[in-house]
Short mmCIF file of C-alpha atoms in Angstrom, two decimals:
data_model
loop_
_atom_site.label_atom_id
_atom_site.label_comp_id
_atom_site.label_asym_id
_atom_site.label_seq_id
_atom_site.Cartn_x
_atom_site.Cartn_y
_atom_site.Cartn_z
CA ASP A 1 10.78 -5.50 -17.51
CA SER A 2 7.04 -4.98 -18.09
CA GLY A 3 7.23 -5.51 -21.85
CA VAL A 4 6.00 -1.96 -22.55
CA THR A 5 8.54 0.17 -24.42
CA GLN A 6 8.73 3.94 -24.67
CA THR A 7 10.93 6.23 -26.72
CA PRO A 8 12.72 8.49 -26.30
CA LYS A 9 13.92 8.07 -22.73
CA HIS A 10 14.78 11.75 -22.37
CA LEU A 11 13.64 14.80 -24.32
CA ILE A 12 14.80 18.38 -23.86
CA THR A 13 13.06 21.07 -25.85
CA ALA A 14 12.16 24.74 -25.75
CA THR A 15 8.89 26.46 -24.93
CA GLY A 16 6.51 26.68 -27.85
CA GLN A 17 7.84 23.55 -29.52
CA ARG A 18 6.05 20.30 -30.38
CA VAL A 19 7.19 16.78 -29.47
CA THR A 20 5.97 13.23 -30.04
CA LEU A 21 6.34 10.45 -27.51
CA ARG A 22 6.04 6.85 -28.64
CA CYS A 23 4.81 3.74 -26.86
CA SER A 24 4.64 0.06 -27.81
CA PRO A 25 2.36 -2.02 -25.60
CA ARG A 26 3.04 -5.54 -24.33
CA SER A 27 2.54 -8.21 -26.95
CA GLY A 28 -1.17 -8.95 -27.24
CA ASP A 29 -2.36 -5.96 -25.21
CA LEU A 30 -5.03 -3.88 -26.95
CA SER A 31 -5.41 -1.01 -24.45
CA VAL A 32 -2.90 1.80 -24.08
CA TYR A 33 -3.04 4.49 -21.39
CA TRP A 34 -1.02 7.69 -21.04
CA TYR A 35 -0.18 9.22 -17.66
CA GLN A 36 1.72 12.32 -16.62
CA GLN A 37 3.76 12.37 -13.42
CA SER A 38 4.98 15.60 -11.91
CA LEU A 39 6.37 16.24 -8.44
CA ASP A 40 3.38 18.22 -7.22
CA GLN A 41 0.53 16.38 -8.96
CA GLY A 42 1.59 12.76 -8.79
CA LEU A 43 0.45 10.34 -11.50
CA GLN A 44 -2.41 11.79 -13.54
CA PHE A 45 -4.37 9.92 -16.21
CA LEU A 46 -4.42 11.60 -19.60
CA ILE A 47 -6.09 9.33 -22.16
CA GLN A 48 -6.86 5.72 -23.07
CA TYR A 49 -7.06 3.96 -26.43
CA TYR A 50 -8.43 0.51 -27.12
CA ASN A 51 -7.69 -1.21 -30.42
CA GLY A 52 -7.25 2.09 -32.21
CA GLU A 53 -10.19 3.97 -30.72
CA GLU A 54 -10.25 6.55 -27.96
CA ARG A 55 -11.99 5.09 -24.90
CA ALA A 56 -11.50 7.48 -21.99
CA LYS A 57 -10.14 10.95 -21.35
CA GLY A 58 -8.73 12.44 -18.19
CA ASN A 59 -7.43 15.93 -17.58
CA ILE A 60 -5.67 16.11 -20.92
CA LEU A 61 -4.92 19.60 -22.21
CA GLU A 62 -6.21 20.65 -25.63
CA ARG A 63 -2.56 21.14 -26.67
CA PHE A 64 -2.04 17.40 -26.16
CA SER A 65 -3.36 14.68 -28.46
CA ALA A 66 -2.80 10.98 -28.93
CA GLN A 67 -3.54 8.18 -31.33
CA GLN A 68 -3.16 4.43 -31.57
CA PHE A 69 -2.08 2.90 -34.83
CA PRO A 70 -3.14 -0.40 -36.48
CA ASP A 71 -0.03 -2.13 -35.12
CA LEU A 72 -1.24 -0.98 -31.66
CA HIS A 73 1.64 1.34 -30.90
CA SER A 74 0.59 4.76 -29.62
CA GLU A 75 1.92 8.27 -29.87
CA LEU A 76 1.32 11.23 -27.57
CA ASN A 77 1.73 14.61 -29.22
CA LEU A 78 2.45 17.63 -27.06
CA SER A 79 2.37 21.06 -28.73
CA SER A 80 2.93 24.70 -27.76
CA LEU A 81 4.99 23.40 -24.88
CA GLU A 82 5.16 25.34 -21.64
CA LEU A 83 7.59 25.09 -18.73
CA GLY A 84 4.86 23.41 -16.69
CA ASP A 85 4.68 20.52 -19.14
CA SER A 86 8.04 19.26 -17.86
CA ALA A 87 7.28 15.88 -16.33
CA LEU A 88 7.62 12.14 -16.69
CA TYR A 89 5.18 10.70 -19.22
CA PHE A 90 4.27 7.06 -18.83
CA CYS A 91 2.49 4.70 -21.11
CA ALA A 92 0.72 1.64 -19.71
CA SER A 93 -1.02 -1.25 -21.39
CA SER A 94 -3.57 -3.86 -20.44
CA ALA A 95 -4.90 -6.99 -22.07
CA GLY A 96 -8.38 -5.84 -22.95
CA GLN A 97 -10.85 -3.00 -22.75
CA PHE A 98 -11.98 -4.07 -19.29
CA ALA A 99 -8.74 -5.54 -18.01
CA TYR A 100 -7.88 -4.06 -14.67
CA GLU A 101 -4.13 -4.55 -14.31
CA GLN A 102 -2.10 -1.96 -16.17
CA TYR A 103 1.60 -2.49 -16.88
CA PHE A 104 3.76 0.60 -17.18
CA GLY A 105 6.63 1.43 -19.46
CA PRO A 106 9.88 3.06 -18.32
CA GLY A 107 8.65 6.55 -19.18
CA THR A 108 9.87 9.57 -21.13
CA ARG A 109 11.33 12.44 -19.14
CA LEU A 110 10.39 15.71 -20.85
CA THR A 111 12.22 18.89 -19.93
CA VAL A 112 10.94 22.15 -21.38
CA THR A 113 13.42 25.04 -21.12
CA GLU B 1 -14.92 12.75 -6.77
CA ASP B 2 -12.50 9.92 -6.00
CA GLN B 3 -9.97 10.57 -3.30
CA VAL B 4 -6.94 8.45 -2.52
CA THR B 5 -4.77 9.43 0.43
CA GLN B 6 -1.60 7.61 1.37
CA SER B 7 0.20 7.81 4.67
CA PRO B 8 2.80 8.33 5.82
CA GLU B 9 4.39 10.37 3.02
CA ALA B 10 7.78 8.96 3.95
CA LEU B 11 8.90 6.09 6.14
CA ARG B 12 12.34 5.07 7.24
CA LEU B 13 12.83 1.54 8.61
CA GLN B 14 15.77 -0.48 9.73
CA GLU B 15 16.32 -3.79 7.99
CA GLY B 16 14.04 -6.37 9.61
CA GLU B 17 11.71 -3.76 11.17
CA SER B 18 8.17 -4.60 9.98
CA SER B 19 5.60 -1.88 9.33
CA SER B 20 2.49 -0.96 7.36
CA LEU B 21 1.62 1.63 4.75
CA ASN B 22 -1.89 3.02 4.59
CA CYS B 23 -4.11 3.92 1.65
CA SER B 24 -7.47 5.55 2.47
CA TYR B 25 -9.95 5.92 -0.34
CA THR B 26 -13.30 7.49 -1.08
CA VAL B 27 -14.96 6.20 -4.21
CA SER B 28 -18.43 5.34 -5.35
CA GLY B 29 -18.44 1.79 -6.57
CA LEU B 30 -14.94 0.45 -6.10
CA ARG B 31 -13.84 -1.66 -9.05
CA GLY B 32 -10.41 -2.51 -7.76
CA LEU B 33 -7.65 -1.17 -5.54
CA PHE B 34 -4.13 -1.46 -6.89
CA TRP B 35 -0.67 -1.35 -5.35
CA TYR B 36 2.39 -0.44 -7.39
CA ARG B 37 6.06 -0.07 -6.54
CA GLN B 38 8.05 2.69 -8.22
CA ASP B 39 11.82 3.07 -8.17
CA PRO B 40 13.30 6.53 -8.85
CA GLY B 41 13.07 7.46 -12.52
CA LYS B 42 11.35 4.18 -13.42
CA GLY B 43 7.83 3.18 -14.33
CA PRO B 44 5.46 1.84 -11.67
CA GLU B 45 5.66 -1.94 -11.22
CA PHE B 46 2.38 -3.76 -10.61
CA LEU B 47 2.15 -5.57 -7.26
CA PHE B 48 -1.45 -6.41 -6.30
CA THR B 49 -5.11 -5.91 -7.13
CA LEU B 50 -7.78 -6.20 -4.44
CA TYR B 51 -11.46 -6.18 -5.25
CA SER B 52 -13.49 -6.69 -2.09
CA ALA B 53 -13.30 -6.01 1.64
CA GLY B 54 -11.55 -8.82 3.48
CA GLU B 55 -9.41 -9.80 0.54
CA GLU B 56 -5.67 -10.32 1.13
CA LYS B 57 -2.79 -10.97 -1.25
CA GLU B 58 0.85 -11.77 -0.56
CA LYS B 59 4.09 -11.60 -2.46
CA GLU B 60 7.38 -12.31 -0.73
CA ARG B 61 7.65 -9.84 2.18
CA LEU B 62 4.56 -7.85 1.13
CA LYS B 63 0.95 -8.44 2.08
CA ALA B 64 -1.92 -6.23 0.97
CA THR B 65 -5.29 -6.11 2.73
CA LEU B 66 -8.53 -4.27 1.99
CA THR B 67 -11.40 -2.90 4.06
CA LYS B 68 -14.34 -0.79 2.94
CA LYS B 69 -12.42 2.42 3.54
CA GLU B 70 -8.72 1.62 3.36
CA SER B 71 -6.00 -0.73 2.31
CA PHE B 72 -2.80 -1.63 4.06
CA LEU B 73 0.48 -2.79 2.60
CA HIS B 74 2.28 -4.75 5.29
CA ILE B 75 6.02 -5.16 4.91
CA THR B 76 7.49 -7.97 6.98
CA ALA B 77 11.22 -7.97 7.80
CA PRO B 78 12.07 -5.52 5.02
CA LYS B 79 15.40 -5.49 3.22
CA PRO B 80 17.22 -2.49 1.68
CA GLU B 81 16.06 -3.60 -1.77
CA ASP B 82 12.47 -2.93 -0.67
CA SER B 83 13.28 0.79 -0.66
CA ALA B 84 11.00 2.48 -3.21
CA THR B 85 7.86 4.57 -3.48
CA TYR B 86 4.70 2.54 -3.04
CA LEU B 87 1.66 3.83 -4.91
CA CYS B 88 -1.97 3.01 -4.30
CA ALA B 89 -4.63 3.52 -6.98
CA VAL B 90 -8.36 2.94 -7.32
CA ARG B 91 -10.61 2.29 -10.25
CA ASN B 92 -14.30 3.04 -9.80
CA SER B 93 -17.39 2.43 -11.81
CA ASN B 94 -17.47 6.01 -13.08
CA SER B 95 -13.87 6.52 -14.15
CA GLY B 96 -13.91 4.27 -17.14
CA TYR B 97 -10.65 2.43 -17.18
CA ALA B 98 -8.36 5.01 -15.66
CA LEU B 99 -6.54 4.57 -12.38
CA ASN B 100 -6.68 7.33 -9.79
CA PHE B 101 -3.39 7.32 -7.88
CA GLY B 102 -2.44 8.53 -4.45
CA LYS B 103 0.79 10.48 -4.03
CA GLY B 104 2.65 7.51 -2.63
CA THR B 105 4.71 6.55 0.40
CA SER B 106 8.46 6.81 0.01
CA LEU B 107 10.05 3.90 1.91
CA LEU B 108 13.71 3.79 2.86
CA VAL B 109 15.09 0.63 4.47
CA THR B 110 18.54 1.01 5.99
CA PRO B 111 20.96 -1.87 6.72
#
């Protein structure tokens, strides 16, 4: 158990809908990262937050957004969902802005039908 | 652009049969090479971080090594519970704090 929690574990929704994925980092960790894992692309970095502020962006679609709240939990919002958005979404956390080791949560499996 | 290539894509070993997994990388300014283990449907589990050529780290039956162009994950006398996908990732000076992952090696250890 990494100490990172994610909810929900599974999510099934229809195309065009909007969903919110939630992540709570390990106790004391200030950085949160979001990754997408699909069969063909592997693990892809989406976005990073540090202590409430956006710090780095990867190949995140404009339909996707995220935020980190004062209690350090983070939410990833996915809108106008398409079939291709079906994937595992992982949250990871690390101790500080420059900490190298990232610890991953159990993931949310999103299925868009 | 960073490139991380893992080989082989899949590996089947008998229990006790030692082997190595390879991770070749191309980055400008390596700021760490990471190994993770991932079980099906689970999140990646952190194993090792290596920072400079010549560095080695060990954990139980696993040993990770690093050169200027590649890293190896050596598995000595594996057991069935070592079956998993092993992921390699790099962090460079230009990618901020993100990890760039390879596609992994799927390891199956049979009794």
